[in-house]
mmCIF file with all atom_site columns, C-alpha atoms in Angstrom:
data_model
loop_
_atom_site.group_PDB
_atom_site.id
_atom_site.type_symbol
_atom_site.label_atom_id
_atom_site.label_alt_id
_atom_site.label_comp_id
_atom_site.label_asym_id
_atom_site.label_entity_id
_atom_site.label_seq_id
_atom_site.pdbx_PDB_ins_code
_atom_site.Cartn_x
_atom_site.Cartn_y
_atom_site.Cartn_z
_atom_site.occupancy
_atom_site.B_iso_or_equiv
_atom_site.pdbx_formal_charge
_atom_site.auth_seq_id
_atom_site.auth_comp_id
_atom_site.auth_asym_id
_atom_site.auth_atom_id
_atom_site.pdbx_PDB_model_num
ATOM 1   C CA . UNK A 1 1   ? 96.000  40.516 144.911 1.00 0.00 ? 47  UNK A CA 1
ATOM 2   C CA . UNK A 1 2   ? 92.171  41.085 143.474 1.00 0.00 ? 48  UNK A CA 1
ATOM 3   C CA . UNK A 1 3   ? 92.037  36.907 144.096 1.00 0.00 ? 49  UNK A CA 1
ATOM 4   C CA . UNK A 1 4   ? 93.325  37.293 147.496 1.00 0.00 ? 50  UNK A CA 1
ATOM 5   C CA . UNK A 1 5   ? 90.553  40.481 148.652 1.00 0.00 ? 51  UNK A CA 1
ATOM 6   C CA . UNK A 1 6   ? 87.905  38.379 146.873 1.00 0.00 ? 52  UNK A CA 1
ATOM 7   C CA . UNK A 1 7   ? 88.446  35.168 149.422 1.00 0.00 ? 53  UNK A CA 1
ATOM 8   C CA . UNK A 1 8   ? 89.209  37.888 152.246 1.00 0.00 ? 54  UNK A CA 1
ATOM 9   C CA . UNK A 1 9   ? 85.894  39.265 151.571 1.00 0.00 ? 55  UNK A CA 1
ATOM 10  C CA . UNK A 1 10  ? 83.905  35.957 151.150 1.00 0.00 ? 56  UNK A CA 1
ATOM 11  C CA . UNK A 1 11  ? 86.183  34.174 154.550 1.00 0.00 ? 57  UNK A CA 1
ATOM 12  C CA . UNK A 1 12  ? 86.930  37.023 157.039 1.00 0.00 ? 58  UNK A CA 1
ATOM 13  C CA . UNK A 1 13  ? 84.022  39.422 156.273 1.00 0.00 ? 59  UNK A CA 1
ATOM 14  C CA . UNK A 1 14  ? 83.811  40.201 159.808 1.00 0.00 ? 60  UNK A CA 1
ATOM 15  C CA . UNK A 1 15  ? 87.148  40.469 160.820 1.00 0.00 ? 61  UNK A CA 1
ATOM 16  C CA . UNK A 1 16  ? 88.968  43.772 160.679 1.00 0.00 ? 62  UNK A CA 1
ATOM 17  C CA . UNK A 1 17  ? 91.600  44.429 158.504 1.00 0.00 ? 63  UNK A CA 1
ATOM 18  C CA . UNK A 1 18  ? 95.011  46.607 158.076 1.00 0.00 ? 64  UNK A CA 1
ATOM 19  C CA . UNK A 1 19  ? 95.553  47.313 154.195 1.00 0.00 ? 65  UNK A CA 1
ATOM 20  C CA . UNK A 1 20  ? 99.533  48.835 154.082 1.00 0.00 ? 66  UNK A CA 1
ATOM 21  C CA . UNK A 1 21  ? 100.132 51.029 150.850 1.00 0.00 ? 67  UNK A CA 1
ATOM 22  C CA . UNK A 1 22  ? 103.127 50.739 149.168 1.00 0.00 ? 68  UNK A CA 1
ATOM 23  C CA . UNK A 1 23  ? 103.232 54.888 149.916 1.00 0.00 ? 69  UNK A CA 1
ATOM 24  C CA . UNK A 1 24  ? 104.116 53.816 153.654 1.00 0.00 ? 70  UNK A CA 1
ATOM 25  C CA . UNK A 1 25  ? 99.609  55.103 154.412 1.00 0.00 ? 71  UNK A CA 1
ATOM 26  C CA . UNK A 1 26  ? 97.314  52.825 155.955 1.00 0.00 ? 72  UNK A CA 1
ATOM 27  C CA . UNK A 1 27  ? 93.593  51.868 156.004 1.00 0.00 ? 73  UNK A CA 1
ATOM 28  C CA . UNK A 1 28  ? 92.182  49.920 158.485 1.00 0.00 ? 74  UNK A CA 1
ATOM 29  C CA . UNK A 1 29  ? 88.633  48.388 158.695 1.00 0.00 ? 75  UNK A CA 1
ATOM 30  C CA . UNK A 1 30  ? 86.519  45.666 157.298 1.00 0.00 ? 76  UNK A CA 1
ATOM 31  C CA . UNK A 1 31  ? 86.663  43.980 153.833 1.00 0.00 ? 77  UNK A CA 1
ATOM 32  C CA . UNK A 1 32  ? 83.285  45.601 152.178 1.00 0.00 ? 78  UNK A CA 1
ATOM 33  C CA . UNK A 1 33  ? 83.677  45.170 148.266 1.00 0.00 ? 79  UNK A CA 1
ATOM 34  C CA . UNK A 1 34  ? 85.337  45.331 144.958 1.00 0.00 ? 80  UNK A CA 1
ATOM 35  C CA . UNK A 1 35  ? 84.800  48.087 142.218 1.00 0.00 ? 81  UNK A CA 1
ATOM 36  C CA . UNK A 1 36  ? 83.261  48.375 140.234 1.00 0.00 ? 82  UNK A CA 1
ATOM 37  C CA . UNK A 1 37  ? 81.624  45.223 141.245 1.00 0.00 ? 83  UNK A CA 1
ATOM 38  C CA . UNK A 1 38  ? 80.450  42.588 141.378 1.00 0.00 ? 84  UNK A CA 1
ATOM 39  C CA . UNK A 1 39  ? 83.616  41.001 143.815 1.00 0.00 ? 85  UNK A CA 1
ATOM 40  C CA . UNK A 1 40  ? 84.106  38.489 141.043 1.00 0.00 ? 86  UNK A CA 1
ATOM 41  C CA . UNK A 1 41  ? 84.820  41.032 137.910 1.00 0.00 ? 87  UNK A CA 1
ATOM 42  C CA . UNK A 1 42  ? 87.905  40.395 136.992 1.00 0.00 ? 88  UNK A CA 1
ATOM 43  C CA . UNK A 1 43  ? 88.528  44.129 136.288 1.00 0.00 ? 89  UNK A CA 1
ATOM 44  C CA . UNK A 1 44  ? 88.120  45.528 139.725 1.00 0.00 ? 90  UNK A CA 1
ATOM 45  C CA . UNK A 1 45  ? 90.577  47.747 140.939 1.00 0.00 ? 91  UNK A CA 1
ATOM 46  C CA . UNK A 1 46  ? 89.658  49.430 144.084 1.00 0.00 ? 92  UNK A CA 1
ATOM 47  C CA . UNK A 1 47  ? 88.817  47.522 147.129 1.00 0.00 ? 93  UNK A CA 1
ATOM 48  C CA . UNK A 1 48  ? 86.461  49.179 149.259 1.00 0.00 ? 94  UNK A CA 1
ATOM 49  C CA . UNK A 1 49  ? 86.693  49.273 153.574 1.00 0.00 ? 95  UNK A CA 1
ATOM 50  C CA . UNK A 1 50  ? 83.625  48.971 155.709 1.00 0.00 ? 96  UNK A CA 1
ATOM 51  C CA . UNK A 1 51  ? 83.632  50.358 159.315 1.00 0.00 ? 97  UNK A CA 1
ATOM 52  C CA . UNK A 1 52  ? 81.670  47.992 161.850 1.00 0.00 ? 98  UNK A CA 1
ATOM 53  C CA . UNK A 1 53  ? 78.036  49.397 160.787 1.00 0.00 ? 99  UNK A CA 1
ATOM 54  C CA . UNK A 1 54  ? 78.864  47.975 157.028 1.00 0.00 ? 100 UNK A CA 1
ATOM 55  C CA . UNK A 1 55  ? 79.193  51.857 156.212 1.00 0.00 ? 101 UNK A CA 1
ATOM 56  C CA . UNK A 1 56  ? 81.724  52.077 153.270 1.00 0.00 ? 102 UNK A CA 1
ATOM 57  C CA . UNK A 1 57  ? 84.616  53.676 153.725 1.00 0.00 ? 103 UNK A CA 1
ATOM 58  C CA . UNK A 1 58  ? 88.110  54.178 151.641 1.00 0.00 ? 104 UNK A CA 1
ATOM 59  C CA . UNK A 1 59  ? 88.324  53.061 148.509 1.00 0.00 ? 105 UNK A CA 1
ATOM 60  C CA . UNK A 1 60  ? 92.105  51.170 148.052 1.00 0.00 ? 106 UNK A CA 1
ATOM 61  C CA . UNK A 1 61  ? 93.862  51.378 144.672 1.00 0.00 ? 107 UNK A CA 1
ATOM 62  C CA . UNK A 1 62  ? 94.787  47.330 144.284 1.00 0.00 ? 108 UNK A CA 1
ATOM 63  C CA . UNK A 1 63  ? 97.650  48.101 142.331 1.00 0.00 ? 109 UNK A CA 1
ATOM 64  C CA . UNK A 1 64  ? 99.286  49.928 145.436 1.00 0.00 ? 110 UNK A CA 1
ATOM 65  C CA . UNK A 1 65  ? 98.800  47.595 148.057 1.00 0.00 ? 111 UNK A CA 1
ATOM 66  C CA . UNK A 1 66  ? 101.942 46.037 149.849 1.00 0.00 ? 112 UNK A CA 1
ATOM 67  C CA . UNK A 1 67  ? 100.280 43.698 152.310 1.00 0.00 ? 113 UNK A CA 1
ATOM 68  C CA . UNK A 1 68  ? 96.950  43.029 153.877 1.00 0.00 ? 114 UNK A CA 1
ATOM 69  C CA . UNK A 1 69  ? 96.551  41.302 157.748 1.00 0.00 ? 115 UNK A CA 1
ATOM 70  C CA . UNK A 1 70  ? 93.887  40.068 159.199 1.00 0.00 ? 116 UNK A CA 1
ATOM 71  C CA . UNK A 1 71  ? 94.213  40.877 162.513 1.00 0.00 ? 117 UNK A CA 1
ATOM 72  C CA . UNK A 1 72  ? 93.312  39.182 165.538 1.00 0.00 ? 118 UNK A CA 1
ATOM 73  C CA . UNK A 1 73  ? 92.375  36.125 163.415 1.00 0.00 ? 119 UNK A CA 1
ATOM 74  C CA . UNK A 1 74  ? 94.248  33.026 161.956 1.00 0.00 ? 120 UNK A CA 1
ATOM 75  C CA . UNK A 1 75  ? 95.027  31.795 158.694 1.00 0.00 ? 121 UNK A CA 1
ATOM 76  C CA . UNK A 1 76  ? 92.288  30.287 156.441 1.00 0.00 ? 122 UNK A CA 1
ATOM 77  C CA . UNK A 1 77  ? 93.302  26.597 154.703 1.00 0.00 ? 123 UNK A CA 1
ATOM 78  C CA . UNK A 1 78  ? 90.836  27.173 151.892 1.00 0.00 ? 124 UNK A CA 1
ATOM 79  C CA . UNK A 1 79  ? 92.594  30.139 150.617 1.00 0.00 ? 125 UNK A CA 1
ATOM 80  C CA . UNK A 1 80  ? 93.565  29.146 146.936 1.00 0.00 ? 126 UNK A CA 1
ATOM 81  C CA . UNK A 1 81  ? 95.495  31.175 144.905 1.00 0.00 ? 127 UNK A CA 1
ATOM 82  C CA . UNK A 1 82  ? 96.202  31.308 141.243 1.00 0.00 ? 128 UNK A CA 1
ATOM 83  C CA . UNK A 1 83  ? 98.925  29.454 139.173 1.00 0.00 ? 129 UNK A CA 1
ATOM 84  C CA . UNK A 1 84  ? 101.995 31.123 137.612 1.00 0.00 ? 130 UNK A CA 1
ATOM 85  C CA . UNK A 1 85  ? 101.265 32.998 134.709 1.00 0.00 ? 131 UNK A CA 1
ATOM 86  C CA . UNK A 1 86  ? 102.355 30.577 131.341 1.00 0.00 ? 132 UNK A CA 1
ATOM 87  C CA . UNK A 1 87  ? 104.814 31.717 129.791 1.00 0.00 ? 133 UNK A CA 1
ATOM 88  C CA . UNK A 1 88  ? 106.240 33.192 132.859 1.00 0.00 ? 134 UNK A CA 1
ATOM 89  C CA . UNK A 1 89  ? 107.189 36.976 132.526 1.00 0.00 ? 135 UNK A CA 1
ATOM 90  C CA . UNK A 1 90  ? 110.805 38.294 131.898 1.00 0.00 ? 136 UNK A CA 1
ATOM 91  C CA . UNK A 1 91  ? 112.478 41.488 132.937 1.00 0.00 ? 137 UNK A CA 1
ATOM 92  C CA . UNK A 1 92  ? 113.308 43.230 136.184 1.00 0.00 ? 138 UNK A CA 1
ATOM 93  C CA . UNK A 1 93  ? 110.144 42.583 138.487 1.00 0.00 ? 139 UNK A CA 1
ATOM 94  C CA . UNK A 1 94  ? 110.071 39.497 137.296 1.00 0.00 ? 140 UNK A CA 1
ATOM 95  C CA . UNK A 1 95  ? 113.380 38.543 138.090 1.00 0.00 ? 141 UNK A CA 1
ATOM 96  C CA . UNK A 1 96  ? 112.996 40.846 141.637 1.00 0.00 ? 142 UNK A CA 1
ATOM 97  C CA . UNK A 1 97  ? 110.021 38.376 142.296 1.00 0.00 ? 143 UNK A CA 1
ATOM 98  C CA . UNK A 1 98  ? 111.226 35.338 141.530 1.00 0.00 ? 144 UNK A CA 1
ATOM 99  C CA . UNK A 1 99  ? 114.210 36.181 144.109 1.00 0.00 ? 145 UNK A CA 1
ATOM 100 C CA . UNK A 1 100 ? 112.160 36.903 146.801 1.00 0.00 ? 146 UNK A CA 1
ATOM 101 C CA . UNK A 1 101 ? 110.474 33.753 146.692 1.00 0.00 ? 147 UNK A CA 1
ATOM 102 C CA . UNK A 1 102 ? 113.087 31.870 146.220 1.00 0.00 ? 148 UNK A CA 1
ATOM 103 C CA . UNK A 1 103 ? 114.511 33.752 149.227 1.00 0.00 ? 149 UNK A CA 1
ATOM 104 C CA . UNK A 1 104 ? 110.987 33.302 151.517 1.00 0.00 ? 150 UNK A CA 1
ATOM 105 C CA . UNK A 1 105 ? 110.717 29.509 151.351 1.00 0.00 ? 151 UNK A CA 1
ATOM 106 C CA . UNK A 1 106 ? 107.441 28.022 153.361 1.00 0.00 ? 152 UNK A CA 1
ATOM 107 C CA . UNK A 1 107 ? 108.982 27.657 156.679 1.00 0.00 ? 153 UNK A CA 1
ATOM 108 C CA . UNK A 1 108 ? 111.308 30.525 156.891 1.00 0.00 ? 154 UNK A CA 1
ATOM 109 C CA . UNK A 1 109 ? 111.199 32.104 160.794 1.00 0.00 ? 155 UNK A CA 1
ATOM 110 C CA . UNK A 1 110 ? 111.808 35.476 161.811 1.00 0.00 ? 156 UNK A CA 1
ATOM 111 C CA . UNK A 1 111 ? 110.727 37.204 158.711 1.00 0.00 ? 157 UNK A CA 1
ATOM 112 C CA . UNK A 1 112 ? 110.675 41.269 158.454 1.00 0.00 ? 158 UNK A CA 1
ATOM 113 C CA . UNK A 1 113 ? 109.364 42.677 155.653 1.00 0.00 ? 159 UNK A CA 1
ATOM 114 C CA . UNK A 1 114 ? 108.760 46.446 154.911 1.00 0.00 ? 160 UNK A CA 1
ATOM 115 C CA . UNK A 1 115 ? 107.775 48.517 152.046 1.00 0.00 ? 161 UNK A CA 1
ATOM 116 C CA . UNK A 1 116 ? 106.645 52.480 152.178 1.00 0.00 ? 162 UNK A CA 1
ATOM 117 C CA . UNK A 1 117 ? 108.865 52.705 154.924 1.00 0.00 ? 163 UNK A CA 1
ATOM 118 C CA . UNK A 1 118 ? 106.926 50.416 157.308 1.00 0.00 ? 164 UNK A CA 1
ATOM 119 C CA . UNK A 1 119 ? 106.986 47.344 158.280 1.00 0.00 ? 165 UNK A CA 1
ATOM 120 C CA . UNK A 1 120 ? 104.401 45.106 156.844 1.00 0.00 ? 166 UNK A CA 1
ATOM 121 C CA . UNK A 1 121 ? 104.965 41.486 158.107 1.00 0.00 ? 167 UNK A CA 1
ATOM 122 C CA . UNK A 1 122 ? 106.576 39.863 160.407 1.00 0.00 ? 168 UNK A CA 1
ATOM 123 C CA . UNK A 1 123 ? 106.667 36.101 161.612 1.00 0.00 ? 169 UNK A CA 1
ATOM 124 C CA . UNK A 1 124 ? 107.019 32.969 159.388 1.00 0.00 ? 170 UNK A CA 1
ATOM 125 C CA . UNK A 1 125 ? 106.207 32.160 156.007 1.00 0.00 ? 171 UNK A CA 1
ATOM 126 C CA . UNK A 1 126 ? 103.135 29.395 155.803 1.00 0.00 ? 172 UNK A CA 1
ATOM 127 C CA . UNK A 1 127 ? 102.748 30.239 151.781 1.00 0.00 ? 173 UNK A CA 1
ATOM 128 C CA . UNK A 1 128 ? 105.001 31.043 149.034 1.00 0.00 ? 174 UNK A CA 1
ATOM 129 C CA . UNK A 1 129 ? 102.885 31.541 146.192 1.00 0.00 ? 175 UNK A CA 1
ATOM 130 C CA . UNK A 1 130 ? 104.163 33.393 142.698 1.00 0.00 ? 176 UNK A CA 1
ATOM 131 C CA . UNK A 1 131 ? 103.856 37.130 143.597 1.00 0.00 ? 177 UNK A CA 1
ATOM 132 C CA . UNK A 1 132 ? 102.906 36.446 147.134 1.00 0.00 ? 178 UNK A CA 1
ATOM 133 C CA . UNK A 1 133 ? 103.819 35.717 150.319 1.00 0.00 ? 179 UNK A CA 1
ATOM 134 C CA . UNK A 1 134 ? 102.116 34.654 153.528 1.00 0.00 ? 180 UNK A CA 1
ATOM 135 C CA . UNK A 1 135 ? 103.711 35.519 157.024 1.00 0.00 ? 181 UNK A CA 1
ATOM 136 C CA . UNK A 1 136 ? 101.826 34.451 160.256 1.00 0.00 ? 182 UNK A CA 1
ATOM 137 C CA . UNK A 1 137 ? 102.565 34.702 163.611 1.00 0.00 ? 183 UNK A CA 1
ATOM 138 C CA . UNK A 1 138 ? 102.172 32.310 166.078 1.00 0.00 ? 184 UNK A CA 1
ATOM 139 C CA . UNK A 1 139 ? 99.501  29.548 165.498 1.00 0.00 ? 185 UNK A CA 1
ATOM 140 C CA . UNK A 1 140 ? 99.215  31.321 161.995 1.00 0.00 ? 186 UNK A CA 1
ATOM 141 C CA . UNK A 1 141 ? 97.828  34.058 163.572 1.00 0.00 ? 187 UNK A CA 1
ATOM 142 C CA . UNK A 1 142 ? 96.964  37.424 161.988 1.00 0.00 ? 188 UNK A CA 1
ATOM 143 C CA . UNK A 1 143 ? 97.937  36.632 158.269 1.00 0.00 ? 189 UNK A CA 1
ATOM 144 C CA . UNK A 1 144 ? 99.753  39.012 155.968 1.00 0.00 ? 190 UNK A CA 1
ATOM 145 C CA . UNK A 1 145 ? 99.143  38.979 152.571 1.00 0.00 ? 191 UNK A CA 1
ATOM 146 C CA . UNK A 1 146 ? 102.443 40.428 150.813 1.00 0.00 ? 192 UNK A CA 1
ATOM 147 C CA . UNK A 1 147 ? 102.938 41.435 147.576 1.00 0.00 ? 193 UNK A CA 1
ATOM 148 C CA . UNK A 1 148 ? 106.658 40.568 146.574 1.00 0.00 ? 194 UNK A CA 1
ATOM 149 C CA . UNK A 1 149 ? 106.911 43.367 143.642 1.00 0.00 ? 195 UNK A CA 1
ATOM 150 C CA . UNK A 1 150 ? 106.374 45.356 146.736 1.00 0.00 ? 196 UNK A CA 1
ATOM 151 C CA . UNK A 1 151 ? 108.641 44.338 149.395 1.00 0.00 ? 197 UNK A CA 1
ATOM 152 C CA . UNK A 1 152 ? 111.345 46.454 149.599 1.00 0.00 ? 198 UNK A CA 1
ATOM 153 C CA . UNK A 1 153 ? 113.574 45.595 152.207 1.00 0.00 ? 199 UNK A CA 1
ATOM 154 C CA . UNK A 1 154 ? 113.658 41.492 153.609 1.00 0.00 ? 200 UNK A CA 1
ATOM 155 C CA . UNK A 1 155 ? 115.434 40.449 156.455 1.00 0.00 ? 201 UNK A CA 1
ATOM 156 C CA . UNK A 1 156 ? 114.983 37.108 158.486 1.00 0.00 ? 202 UNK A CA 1
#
């Protein structure tokens, strides 16, 4: 996820936001920055909300987010993201994640996924990326970031 907010901040830095917690709370706003920073230390673990004066706001606990989506925007081609981990991780979540991928194929219509007790994305799949998924709606519009180790019920 850190990978993901660093793009989001860099590609959609004036677009607003809605960050779903895997509690079922919400944040809304626009991306600001990663603490501690810089946006490229790869210990961050907050991600920090601006409002539309560049005024921080919340600071997000990384580890606890279910999805991010960009609203009223579409989703950005140069998003990259980073390669399974080698050699690949055993156990439950790994096994739970590995599932929903394999269940969320790119292409897959009518998606509904919630987690906290909320929905969190809905519309098709355009990436299926290890730990992630990508739902957009039409013309890939307002991308959702998901985190599949926190997706907790699927239907399509």
């Amino acid at each position: 996820m850190r990978n993901i907010i660093q793009q989001i901040i860099t590609l959609y830095s004036n677009d607003n936001l809605i960050v779903a917690m895997e509690s079922g709370n919400n944040a809304s706003g626009r991306p600001g920055s990663l603490l501690p920073g810089p946006n490229n230390n790869p210990s961050s673990g907050l991600f920090q909300l601006i409002n539309n004066q560049g005024v921080p706001e919340e600071a997000l606990s990384i580890c606890r987010i279910a999805s991010i989506t960009i609203t009223s925007s579409t989703y950005n081609e140069a998003i990259t993201y980073l390669p399974a981990p080698s050699p690949a991780p055993t156990g439950c979540d790994a096994n739970c994640e590995a599932a929903a991928r394999s269940y969320l194929p790119v292409g897959t219509t009518g998606v509904d996924i919630n987690a906290g007790g909320q929905t969190v994305a809905q519309g098709t799949i355009i990436r299926s990326e290890y730990g992630m998924v990508v739902v957009v709606g039409n013309n890939n519009s307002n991308p959702a970031f998901v985190s599949l180790c926190k997706a907790e019920i699927i239907n399509k």
